mmCIF file of C-alpha atoms and ligand atoms in Angstrom:
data_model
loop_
_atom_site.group_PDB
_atom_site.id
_atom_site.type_symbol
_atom_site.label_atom_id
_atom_site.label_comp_id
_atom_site.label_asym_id
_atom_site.label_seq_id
_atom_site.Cartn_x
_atom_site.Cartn_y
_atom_site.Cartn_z
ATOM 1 C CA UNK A 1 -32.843 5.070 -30.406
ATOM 2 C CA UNK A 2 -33.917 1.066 -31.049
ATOM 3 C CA UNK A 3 -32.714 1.474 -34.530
ATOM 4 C CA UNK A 4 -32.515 -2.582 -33.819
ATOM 5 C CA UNK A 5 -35.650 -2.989 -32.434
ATOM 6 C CA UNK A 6 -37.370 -0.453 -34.984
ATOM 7 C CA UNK A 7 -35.591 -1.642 -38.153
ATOM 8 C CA UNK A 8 -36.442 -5.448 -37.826
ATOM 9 C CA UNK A 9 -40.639 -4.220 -36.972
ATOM 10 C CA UNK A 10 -40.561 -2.430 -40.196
ATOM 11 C CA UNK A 11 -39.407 -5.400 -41.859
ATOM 12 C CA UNK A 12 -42.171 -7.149 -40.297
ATOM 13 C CA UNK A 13 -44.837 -4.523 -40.983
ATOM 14 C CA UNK A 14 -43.542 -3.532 -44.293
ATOM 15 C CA UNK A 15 -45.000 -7.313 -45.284
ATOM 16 C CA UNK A 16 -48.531 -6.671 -44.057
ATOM 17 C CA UNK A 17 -51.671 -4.138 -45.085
ATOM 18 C CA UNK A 18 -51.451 -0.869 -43.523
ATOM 19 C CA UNK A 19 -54.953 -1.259 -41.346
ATOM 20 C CA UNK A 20 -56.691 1.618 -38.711
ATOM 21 C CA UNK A 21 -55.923 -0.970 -35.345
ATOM 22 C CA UNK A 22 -53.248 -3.414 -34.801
ATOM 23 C CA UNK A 23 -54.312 -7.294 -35.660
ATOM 24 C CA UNK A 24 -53.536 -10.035 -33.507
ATOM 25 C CA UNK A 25 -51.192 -11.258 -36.117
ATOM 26 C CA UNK A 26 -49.402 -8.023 -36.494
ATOM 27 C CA UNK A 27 -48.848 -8.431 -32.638
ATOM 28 C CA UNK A 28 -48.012 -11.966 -32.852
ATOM 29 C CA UNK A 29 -45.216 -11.200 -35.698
ATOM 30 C CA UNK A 30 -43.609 -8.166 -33.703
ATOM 31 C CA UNK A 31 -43.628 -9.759 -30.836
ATOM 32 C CA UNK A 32 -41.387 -12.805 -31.938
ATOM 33 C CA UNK A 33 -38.929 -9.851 -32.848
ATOM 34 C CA UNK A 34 -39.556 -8.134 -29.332
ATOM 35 C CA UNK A 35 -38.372 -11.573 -27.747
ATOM 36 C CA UNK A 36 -35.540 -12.078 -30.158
ATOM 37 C CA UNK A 37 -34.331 -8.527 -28.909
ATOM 38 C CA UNK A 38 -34.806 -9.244 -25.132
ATOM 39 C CA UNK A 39 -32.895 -12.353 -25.360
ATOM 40 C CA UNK A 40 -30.115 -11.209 -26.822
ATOM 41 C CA UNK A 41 -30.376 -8.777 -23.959
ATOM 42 C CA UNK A 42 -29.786 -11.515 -21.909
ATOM 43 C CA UNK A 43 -33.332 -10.761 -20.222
ATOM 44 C CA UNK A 44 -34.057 -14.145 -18.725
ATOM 45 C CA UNK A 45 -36.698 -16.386 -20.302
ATOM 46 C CA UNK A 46 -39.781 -16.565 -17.605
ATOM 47 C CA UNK A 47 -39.223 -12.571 -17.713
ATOM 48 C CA UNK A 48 -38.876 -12.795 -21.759
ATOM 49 C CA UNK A 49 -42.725 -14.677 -21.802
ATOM 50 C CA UNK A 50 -44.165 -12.846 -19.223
ATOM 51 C CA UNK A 51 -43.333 -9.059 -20.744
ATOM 52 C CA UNK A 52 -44.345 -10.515 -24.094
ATOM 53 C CA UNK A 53 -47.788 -12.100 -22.833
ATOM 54 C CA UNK A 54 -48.193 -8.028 -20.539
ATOM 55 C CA UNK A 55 -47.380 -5.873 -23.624
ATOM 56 C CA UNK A 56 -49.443 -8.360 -26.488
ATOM 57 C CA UNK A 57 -52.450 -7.868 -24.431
ATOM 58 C CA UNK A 58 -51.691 -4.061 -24.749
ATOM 59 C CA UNK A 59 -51.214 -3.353 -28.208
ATOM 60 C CA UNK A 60 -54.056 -5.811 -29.638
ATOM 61 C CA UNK A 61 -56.660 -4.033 -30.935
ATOM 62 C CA UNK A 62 -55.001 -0.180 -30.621
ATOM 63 C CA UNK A 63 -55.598 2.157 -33.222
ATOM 64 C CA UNK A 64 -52.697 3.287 -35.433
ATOM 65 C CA UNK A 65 -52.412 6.894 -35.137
ATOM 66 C CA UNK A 66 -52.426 8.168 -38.208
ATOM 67 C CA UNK A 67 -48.676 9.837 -38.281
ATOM 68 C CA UNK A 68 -46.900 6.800 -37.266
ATOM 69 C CA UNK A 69 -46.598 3.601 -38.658
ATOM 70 C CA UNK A 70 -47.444 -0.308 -36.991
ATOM 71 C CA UNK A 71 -44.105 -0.766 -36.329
ATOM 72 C CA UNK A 72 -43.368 2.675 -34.863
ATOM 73 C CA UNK A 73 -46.625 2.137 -32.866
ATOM 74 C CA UNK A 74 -45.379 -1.250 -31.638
ATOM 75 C CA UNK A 75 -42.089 -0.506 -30.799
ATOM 76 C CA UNK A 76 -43.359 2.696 -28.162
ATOM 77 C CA UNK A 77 -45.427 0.569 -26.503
ATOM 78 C CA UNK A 78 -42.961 -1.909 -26.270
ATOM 79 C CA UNK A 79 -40.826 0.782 -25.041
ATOM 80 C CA UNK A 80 -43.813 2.120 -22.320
ATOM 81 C CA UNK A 81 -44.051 -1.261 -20.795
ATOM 82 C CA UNK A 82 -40.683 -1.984 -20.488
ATOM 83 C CA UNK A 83 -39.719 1.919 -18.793
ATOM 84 C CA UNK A 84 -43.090 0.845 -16.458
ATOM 85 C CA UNK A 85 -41.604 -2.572 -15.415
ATOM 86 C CA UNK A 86 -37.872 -1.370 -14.674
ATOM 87 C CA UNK A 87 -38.983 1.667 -12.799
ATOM 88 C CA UNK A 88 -42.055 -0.563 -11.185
ATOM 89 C CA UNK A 89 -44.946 1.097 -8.608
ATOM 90 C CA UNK A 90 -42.841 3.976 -8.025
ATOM 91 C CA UNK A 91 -43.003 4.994 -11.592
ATOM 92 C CA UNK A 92 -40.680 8.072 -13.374
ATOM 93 C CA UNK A 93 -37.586 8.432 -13.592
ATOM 94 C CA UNK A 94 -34.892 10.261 -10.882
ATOM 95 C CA UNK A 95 -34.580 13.509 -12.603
ATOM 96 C CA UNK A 96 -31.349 13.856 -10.690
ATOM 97 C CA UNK A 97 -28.541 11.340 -11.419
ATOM 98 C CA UNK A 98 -26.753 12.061 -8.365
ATOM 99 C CA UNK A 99 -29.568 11.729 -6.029
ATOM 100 C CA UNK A 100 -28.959 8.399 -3.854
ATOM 101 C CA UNK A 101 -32.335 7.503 -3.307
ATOM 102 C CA UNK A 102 -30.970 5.354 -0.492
ATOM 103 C CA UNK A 103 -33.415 5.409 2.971
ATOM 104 C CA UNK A 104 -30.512 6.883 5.233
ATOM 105 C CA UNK A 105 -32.280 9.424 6.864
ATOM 106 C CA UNK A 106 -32.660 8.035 10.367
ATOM 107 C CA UNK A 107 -31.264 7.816 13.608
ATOM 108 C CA UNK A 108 -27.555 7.002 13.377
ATOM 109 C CA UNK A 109 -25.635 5.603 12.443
ATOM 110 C CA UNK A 110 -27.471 3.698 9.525
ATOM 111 C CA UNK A 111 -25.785 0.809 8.714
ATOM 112 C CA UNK A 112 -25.920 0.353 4.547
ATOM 113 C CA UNK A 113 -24.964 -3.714 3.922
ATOM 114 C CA UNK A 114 -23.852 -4.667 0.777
ATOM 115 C CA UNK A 115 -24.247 -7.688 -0.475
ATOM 116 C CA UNK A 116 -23.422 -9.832 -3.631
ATOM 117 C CA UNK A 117 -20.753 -12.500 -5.860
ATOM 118 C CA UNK A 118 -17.285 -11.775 -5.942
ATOM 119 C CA UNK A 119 -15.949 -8.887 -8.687
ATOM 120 C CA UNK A 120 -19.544 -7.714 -8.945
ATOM 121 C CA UNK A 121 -18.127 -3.983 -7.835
ATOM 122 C CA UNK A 122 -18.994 -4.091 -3.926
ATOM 123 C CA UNK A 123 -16.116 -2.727 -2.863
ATOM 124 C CA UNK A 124 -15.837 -0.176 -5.739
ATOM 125 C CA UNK A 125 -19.429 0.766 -5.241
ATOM 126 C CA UNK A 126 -18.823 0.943 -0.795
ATOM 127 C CA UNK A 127 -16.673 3.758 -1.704
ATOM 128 C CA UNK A 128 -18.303 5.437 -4.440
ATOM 129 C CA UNK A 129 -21.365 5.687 -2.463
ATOM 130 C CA UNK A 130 -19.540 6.898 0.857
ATOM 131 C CA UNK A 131 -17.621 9.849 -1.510
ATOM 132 C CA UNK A 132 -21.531 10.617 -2.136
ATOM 133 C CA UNK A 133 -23.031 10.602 0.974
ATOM 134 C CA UNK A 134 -20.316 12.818 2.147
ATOM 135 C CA UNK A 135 -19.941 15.431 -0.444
ATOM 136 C CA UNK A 136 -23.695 15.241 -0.751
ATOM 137 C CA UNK A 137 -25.278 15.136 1.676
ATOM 138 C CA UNK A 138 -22.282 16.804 4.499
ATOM 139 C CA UNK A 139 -22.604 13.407 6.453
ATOM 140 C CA UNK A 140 -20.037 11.403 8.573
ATOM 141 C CA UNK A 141 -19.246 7.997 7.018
ATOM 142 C CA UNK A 142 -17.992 4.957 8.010
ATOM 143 C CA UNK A 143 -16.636 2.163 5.550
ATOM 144 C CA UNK A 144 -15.706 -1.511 7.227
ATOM 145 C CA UNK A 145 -14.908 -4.401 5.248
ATOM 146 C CA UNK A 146 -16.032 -7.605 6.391
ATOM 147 C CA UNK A 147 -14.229 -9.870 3.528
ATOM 148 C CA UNK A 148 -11.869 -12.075 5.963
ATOM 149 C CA UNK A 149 -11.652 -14.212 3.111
ATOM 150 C CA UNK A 150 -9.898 -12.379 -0.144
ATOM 151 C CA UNK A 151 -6.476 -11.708 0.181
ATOM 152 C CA UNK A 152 -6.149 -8.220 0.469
ATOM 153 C CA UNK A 153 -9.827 -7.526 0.228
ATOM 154 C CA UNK A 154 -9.663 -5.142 3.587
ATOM 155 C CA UNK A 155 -6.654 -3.681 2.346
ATOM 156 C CA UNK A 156 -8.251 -2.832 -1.063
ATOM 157 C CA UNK A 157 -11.021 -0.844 1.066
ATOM 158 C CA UNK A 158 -8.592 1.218 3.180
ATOM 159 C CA UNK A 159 -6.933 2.513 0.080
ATOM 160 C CA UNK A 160 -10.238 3.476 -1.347
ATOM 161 C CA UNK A 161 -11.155 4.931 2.000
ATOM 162 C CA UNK A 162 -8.235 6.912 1.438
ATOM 163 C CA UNK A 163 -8.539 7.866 -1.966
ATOM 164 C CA UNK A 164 -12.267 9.132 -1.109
ATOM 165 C CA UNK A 165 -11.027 10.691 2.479
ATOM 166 C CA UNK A 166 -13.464 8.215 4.104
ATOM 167 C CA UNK A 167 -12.079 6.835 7.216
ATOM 168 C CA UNK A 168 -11.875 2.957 7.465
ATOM 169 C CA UNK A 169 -12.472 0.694 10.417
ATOM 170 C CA UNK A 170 -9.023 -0.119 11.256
ATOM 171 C CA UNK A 171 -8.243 -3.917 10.346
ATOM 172 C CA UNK A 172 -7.854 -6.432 13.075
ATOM 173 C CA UNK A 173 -6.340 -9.576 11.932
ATOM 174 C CA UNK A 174 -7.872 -12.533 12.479
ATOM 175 C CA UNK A 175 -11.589 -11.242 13.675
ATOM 176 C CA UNK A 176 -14.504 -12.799 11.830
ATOM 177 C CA UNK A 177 -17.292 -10.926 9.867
ATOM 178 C CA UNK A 178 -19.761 -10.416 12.806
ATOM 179 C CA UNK A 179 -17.420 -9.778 14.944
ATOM 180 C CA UNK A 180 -16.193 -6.724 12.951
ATOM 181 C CA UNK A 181 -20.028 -5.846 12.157
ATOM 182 C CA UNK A 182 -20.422 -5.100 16.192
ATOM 183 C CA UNK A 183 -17.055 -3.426 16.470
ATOM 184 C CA UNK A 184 -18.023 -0.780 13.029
ATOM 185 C CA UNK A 185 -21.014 0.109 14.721
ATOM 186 C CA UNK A 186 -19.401 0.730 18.344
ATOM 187 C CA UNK A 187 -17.058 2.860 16.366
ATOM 188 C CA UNK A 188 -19.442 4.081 14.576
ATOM 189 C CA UNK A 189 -21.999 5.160 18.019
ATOM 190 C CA UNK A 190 -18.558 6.271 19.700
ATOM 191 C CA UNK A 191 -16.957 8.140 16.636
ATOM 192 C CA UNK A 192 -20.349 10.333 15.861
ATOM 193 C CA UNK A 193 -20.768 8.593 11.984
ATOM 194 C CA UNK A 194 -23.457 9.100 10.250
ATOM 195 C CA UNK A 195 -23.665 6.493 8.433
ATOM 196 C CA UNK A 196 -21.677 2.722 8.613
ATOM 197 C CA UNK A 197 -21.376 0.799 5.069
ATOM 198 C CA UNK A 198 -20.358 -2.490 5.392
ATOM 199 C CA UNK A 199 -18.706 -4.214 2.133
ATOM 200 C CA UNK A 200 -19.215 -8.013 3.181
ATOM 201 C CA UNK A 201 -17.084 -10.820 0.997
ATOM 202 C CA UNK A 202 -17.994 -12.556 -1.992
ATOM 203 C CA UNK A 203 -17.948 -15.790 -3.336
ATOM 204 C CA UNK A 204 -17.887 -17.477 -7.028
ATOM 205 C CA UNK A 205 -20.779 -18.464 -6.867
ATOM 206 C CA UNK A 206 -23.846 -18.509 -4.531
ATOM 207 C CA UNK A 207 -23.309 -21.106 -1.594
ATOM 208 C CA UNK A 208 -24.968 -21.725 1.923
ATOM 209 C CA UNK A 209 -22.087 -21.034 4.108
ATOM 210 C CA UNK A 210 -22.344 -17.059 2.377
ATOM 211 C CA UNK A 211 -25.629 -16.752 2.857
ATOM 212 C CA UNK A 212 -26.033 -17.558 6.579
ATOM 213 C CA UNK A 213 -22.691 -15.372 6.946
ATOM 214 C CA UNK A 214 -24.682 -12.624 5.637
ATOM 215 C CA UNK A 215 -27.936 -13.303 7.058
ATOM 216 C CA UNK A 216 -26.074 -13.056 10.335
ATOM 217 C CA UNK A 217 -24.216 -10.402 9.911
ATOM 218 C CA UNK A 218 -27.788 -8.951 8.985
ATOM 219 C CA UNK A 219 -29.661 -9.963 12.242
ATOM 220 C CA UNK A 220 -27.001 -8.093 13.767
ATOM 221 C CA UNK A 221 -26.915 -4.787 12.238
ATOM 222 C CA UNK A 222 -30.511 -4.566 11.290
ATOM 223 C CA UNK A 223 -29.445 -2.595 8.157
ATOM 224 C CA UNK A 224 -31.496 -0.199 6.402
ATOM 225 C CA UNK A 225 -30.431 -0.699 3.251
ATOM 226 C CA UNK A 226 -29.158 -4.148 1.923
ATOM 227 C CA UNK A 227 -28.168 -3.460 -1.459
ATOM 228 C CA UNK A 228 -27.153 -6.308 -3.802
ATOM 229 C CA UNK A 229 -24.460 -5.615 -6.364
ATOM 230 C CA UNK A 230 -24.585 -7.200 -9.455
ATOM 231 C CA UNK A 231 -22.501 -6.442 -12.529
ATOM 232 C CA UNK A 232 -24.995 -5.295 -16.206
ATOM 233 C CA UNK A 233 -22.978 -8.300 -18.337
ATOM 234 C CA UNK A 234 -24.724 -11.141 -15.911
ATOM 235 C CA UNK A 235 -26.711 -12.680 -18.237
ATOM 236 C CA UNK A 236 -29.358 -15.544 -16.890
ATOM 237 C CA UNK A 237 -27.545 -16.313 -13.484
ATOM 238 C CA UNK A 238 -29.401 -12.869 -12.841
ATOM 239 C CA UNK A 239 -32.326 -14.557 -11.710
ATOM 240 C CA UNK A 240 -30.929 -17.059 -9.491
ATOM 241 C CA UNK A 241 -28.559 -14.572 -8.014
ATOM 242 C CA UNK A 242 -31.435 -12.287 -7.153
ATOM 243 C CA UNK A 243 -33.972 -14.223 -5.724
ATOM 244 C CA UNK A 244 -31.363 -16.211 -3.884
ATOM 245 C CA UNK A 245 -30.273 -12.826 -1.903
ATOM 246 C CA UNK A 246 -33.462 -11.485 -1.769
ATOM 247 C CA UNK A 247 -34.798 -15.256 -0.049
ATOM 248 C CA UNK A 248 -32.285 -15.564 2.176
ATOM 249 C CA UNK A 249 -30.803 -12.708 2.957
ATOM 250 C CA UNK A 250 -33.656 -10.037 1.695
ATOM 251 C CA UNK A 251 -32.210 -6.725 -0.032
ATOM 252 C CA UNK A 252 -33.688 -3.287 -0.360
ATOM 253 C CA UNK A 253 -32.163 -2.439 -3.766
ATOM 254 C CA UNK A 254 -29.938 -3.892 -6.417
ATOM 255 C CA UNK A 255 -26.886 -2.005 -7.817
ATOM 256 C CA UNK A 256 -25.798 -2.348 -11.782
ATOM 257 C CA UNK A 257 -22.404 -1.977 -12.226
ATOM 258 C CA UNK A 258 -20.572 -1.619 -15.493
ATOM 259 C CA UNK A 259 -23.444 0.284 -17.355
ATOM 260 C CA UNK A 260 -20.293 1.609 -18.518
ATOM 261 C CA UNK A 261 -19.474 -1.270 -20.718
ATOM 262 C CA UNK A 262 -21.211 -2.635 -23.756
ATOM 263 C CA UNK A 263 -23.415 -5.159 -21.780
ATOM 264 C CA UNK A 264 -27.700 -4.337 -22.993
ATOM 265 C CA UNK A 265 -28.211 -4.461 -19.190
ATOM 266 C CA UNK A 266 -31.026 -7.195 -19.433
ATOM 267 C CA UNK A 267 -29.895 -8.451 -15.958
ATOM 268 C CA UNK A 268 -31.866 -5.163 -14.883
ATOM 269 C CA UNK A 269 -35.200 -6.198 -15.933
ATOM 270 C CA UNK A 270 -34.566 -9.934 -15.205
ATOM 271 C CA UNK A 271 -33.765 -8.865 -11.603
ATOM 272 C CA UNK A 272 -36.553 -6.234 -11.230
ATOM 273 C CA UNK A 273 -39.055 -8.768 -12.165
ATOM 274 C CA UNK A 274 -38.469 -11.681 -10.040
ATOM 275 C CA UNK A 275 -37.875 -10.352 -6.961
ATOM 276 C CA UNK A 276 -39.774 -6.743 -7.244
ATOM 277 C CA UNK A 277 -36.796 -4.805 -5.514
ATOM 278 C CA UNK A 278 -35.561 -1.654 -7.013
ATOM 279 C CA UNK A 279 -32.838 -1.061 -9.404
ATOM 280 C CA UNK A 280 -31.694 2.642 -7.463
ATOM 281 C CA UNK A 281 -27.797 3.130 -8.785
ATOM 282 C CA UNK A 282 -25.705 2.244 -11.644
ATOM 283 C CA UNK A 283 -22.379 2.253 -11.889
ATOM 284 C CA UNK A 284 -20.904 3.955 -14.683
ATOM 285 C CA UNK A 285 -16.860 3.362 -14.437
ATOM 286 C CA UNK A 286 -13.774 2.533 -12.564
ATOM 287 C CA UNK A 287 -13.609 6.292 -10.798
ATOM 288 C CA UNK A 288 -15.053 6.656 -7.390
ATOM 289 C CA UNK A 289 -17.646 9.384 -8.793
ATOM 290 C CA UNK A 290 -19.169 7.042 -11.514
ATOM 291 C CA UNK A 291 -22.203 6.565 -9.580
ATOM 292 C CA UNK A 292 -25.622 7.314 -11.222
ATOM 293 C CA UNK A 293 -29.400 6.920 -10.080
ATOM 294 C CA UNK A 294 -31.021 4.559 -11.878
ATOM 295 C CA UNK A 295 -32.838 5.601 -14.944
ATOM 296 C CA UNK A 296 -35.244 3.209 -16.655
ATOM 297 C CA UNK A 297 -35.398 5.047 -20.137
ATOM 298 C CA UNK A 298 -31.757 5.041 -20.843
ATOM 299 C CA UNK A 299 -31.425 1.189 -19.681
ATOM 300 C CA UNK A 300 -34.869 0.280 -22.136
ATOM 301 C CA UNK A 301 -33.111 1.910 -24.782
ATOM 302 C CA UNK A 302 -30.042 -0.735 -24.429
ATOM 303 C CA UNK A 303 -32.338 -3.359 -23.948
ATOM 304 C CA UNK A 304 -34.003 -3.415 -27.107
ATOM 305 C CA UNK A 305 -31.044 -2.179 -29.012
HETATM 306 P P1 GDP B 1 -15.956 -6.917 -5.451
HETATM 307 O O1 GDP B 1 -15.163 -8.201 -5.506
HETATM 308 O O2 GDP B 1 -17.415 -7.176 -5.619
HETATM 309 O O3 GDP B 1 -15.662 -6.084 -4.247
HETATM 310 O O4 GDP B 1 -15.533 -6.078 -6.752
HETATM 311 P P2 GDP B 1 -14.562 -4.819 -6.881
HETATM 312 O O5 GDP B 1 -15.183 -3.618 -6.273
HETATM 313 O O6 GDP B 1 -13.201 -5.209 -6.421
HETATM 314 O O7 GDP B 1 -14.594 -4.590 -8.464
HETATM 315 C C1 GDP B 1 -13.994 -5.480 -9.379
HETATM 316 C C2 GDP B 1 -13.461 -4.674 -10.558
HETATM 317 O O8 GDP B 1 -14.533 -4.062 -11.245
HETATM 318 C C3 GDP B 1 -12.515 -3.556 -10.160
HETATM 319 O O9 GDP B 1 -11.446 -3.529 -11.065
HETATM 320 C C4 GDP B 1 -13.367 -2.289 -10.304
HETATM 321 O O10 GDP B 1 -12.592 -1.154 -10.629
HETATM 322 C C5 GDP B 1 -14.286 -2.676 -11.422
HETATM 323 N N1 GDP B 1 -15.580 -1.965 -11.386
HETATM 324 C C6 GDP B 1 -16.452 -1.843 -10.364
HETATM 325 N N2 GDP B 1 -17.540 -1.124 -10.721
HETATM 326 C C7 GDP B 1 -17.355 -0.764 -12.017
HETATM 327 C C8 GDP B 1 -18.140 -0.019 -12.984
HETATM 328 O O11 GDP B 1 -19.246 0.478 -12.734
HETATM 329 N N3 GDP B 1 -17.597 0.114 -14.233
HETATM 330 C C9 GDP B 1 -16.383 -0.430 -14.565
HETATM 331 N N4 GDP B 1 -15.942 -0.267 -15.804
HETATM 332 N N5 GDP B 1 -15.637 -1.144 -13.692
HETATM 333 C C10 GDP B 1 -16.101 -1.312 -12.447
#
């Protein structure tokens, strides 16, 4: 793992004295390959500096164990710092990748609201994570699309619903998204669910008239889980995408879809950092059980290549 990252350090290190500690300007030339390797993760740039200014601090001044070399020395705690800032306060790793780590144990039915551009994967990931909480953990689930505005967007929930024996609020042409908020959970109370997902429409691009839809489809379902999906190839727009949801609409955890594909998944960290919200599931393909926890080792490892 970081052959990338590890090949182009020894390079660096291979030009300078073997010493007992690590110089300021070893640190200095590793970390200009560090930030090379981030950026063509598409981590974006404040995040970029402010790992690079965290982890030079670090490594200044640490003795080189005796078995490894600078660069091998570097690149760990490169590696540390990263694995420490994707999995933030809460630390390790989910040992389990089909755990959920989703707050859902309350009174129901929990509404789960998710949130996010169009084609991120919301209505892929609605289903996927209904077909979990069912066969998972035995409970009653509810999925209601709120997209009024995509063609077809309802439609393409039912026949997910289907395919993942979830039932589906029935459509009702011509209702608007709170509207059908209120009537899911009245179906929801009525029908005994557990647990209510709502898959609410997405735009382009990030505009006002979406966010207050959201934000007041929020205030009326009091979710307890927003969770923002975002697809692992969104490069910079990561940023702006994140903090925009988590301003305006505030979100409980962010989704990564398309880990699948060859993307380095530096939206991950980019999000992470700005808005300190959770990474908790990735999704790993087009089949409604490609769901994974997050895990913070395997997505450093992309990053630095
Ligand atoms: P929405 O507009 O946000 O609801 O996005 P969709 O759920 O309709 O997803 C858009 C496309 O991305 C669909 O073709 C999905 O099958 C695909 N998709 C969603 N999640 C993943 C994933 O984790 N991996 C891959 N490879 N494709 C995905």
């Amino acid at each position: 793992m970081f052959e990338g990252l590890s090949g182009r350090l020894g390079d660096v290190f291979d030009k300078l004295t073997r010493r007992s500690s690590l110089s300021e300007g070893d640190v200095d030339a590793a970390m200009r390959e560090v930030r090379l390797a981030l950026l063509e993760a598409d981590v974006a740039l404040p995040v970029v500096k402010r790992f690079i200014a965290d982890v030079k601090e670090k490594a200044i001044g640490q003795q080189v164990i005796r078995s490894v070399t600078p660069g091998q020395m570097v690149v760990k705690i490169v590696h540390d710092a990263l694995v420490a800032m994707l999995a933030g306060p809460d630390g390790a790793a989910e040992p389990d990748p089909m755990a959920l780590g989703l707050d859902i144990a309350q009174t129901p039915p929990v509404p789960i609201l998710m949130v996010g551009l169009q084609g991120s994967g919301k209505t892929t990931t609605s289903a996927k994570i209904a077909l979990r909480i069912k066969t998972r953990e035995r409970k009653k689930v509810l999925l209601a699309s709120l997209d009024v505005y995509r063609p077809a967007a309802q439609q393409q929930l039912a026949v997910l619903g289907e395919q993942t024996e979830t039932d589906c609020l029935p459509i009702v042409p011509g209702q608007m998204p709170v509207e059908i908020a209120q009537r899911a959970m009245k179906e929801a109370r009525a029908g005994g669910y557990d647990v209510v997902i709502l898959d609410t429409a997405g735009r382009l691009h990030i505009d006002e008239a979406l966010m207050a839809e959201v934000a007041a489809v929020r205030e009326i379902v009091r979710p307890h889980e927003t969770l923002l999906v975002t697809d692992a190839m969104t490069g910079q727009d990561a940023v702006t995408i994140a903090s925009e949801f988590n301003e305006k609409v505030g979100i409980t955890g962010i989704v990564l879809t398309r880990v699948d594909g060859d993307s380095r998944g530096g939206a991950a960290l980019s999000m992470r950092a700005v808005t300190g919200v959770p990474v908790k599931l990735m999704g790993m393909g087009e089949k409604m059980d490609a769901l994974d926890a997050f895990h913070p080792e395997r997505v450093a490892g992309r990053i630095l290549g």
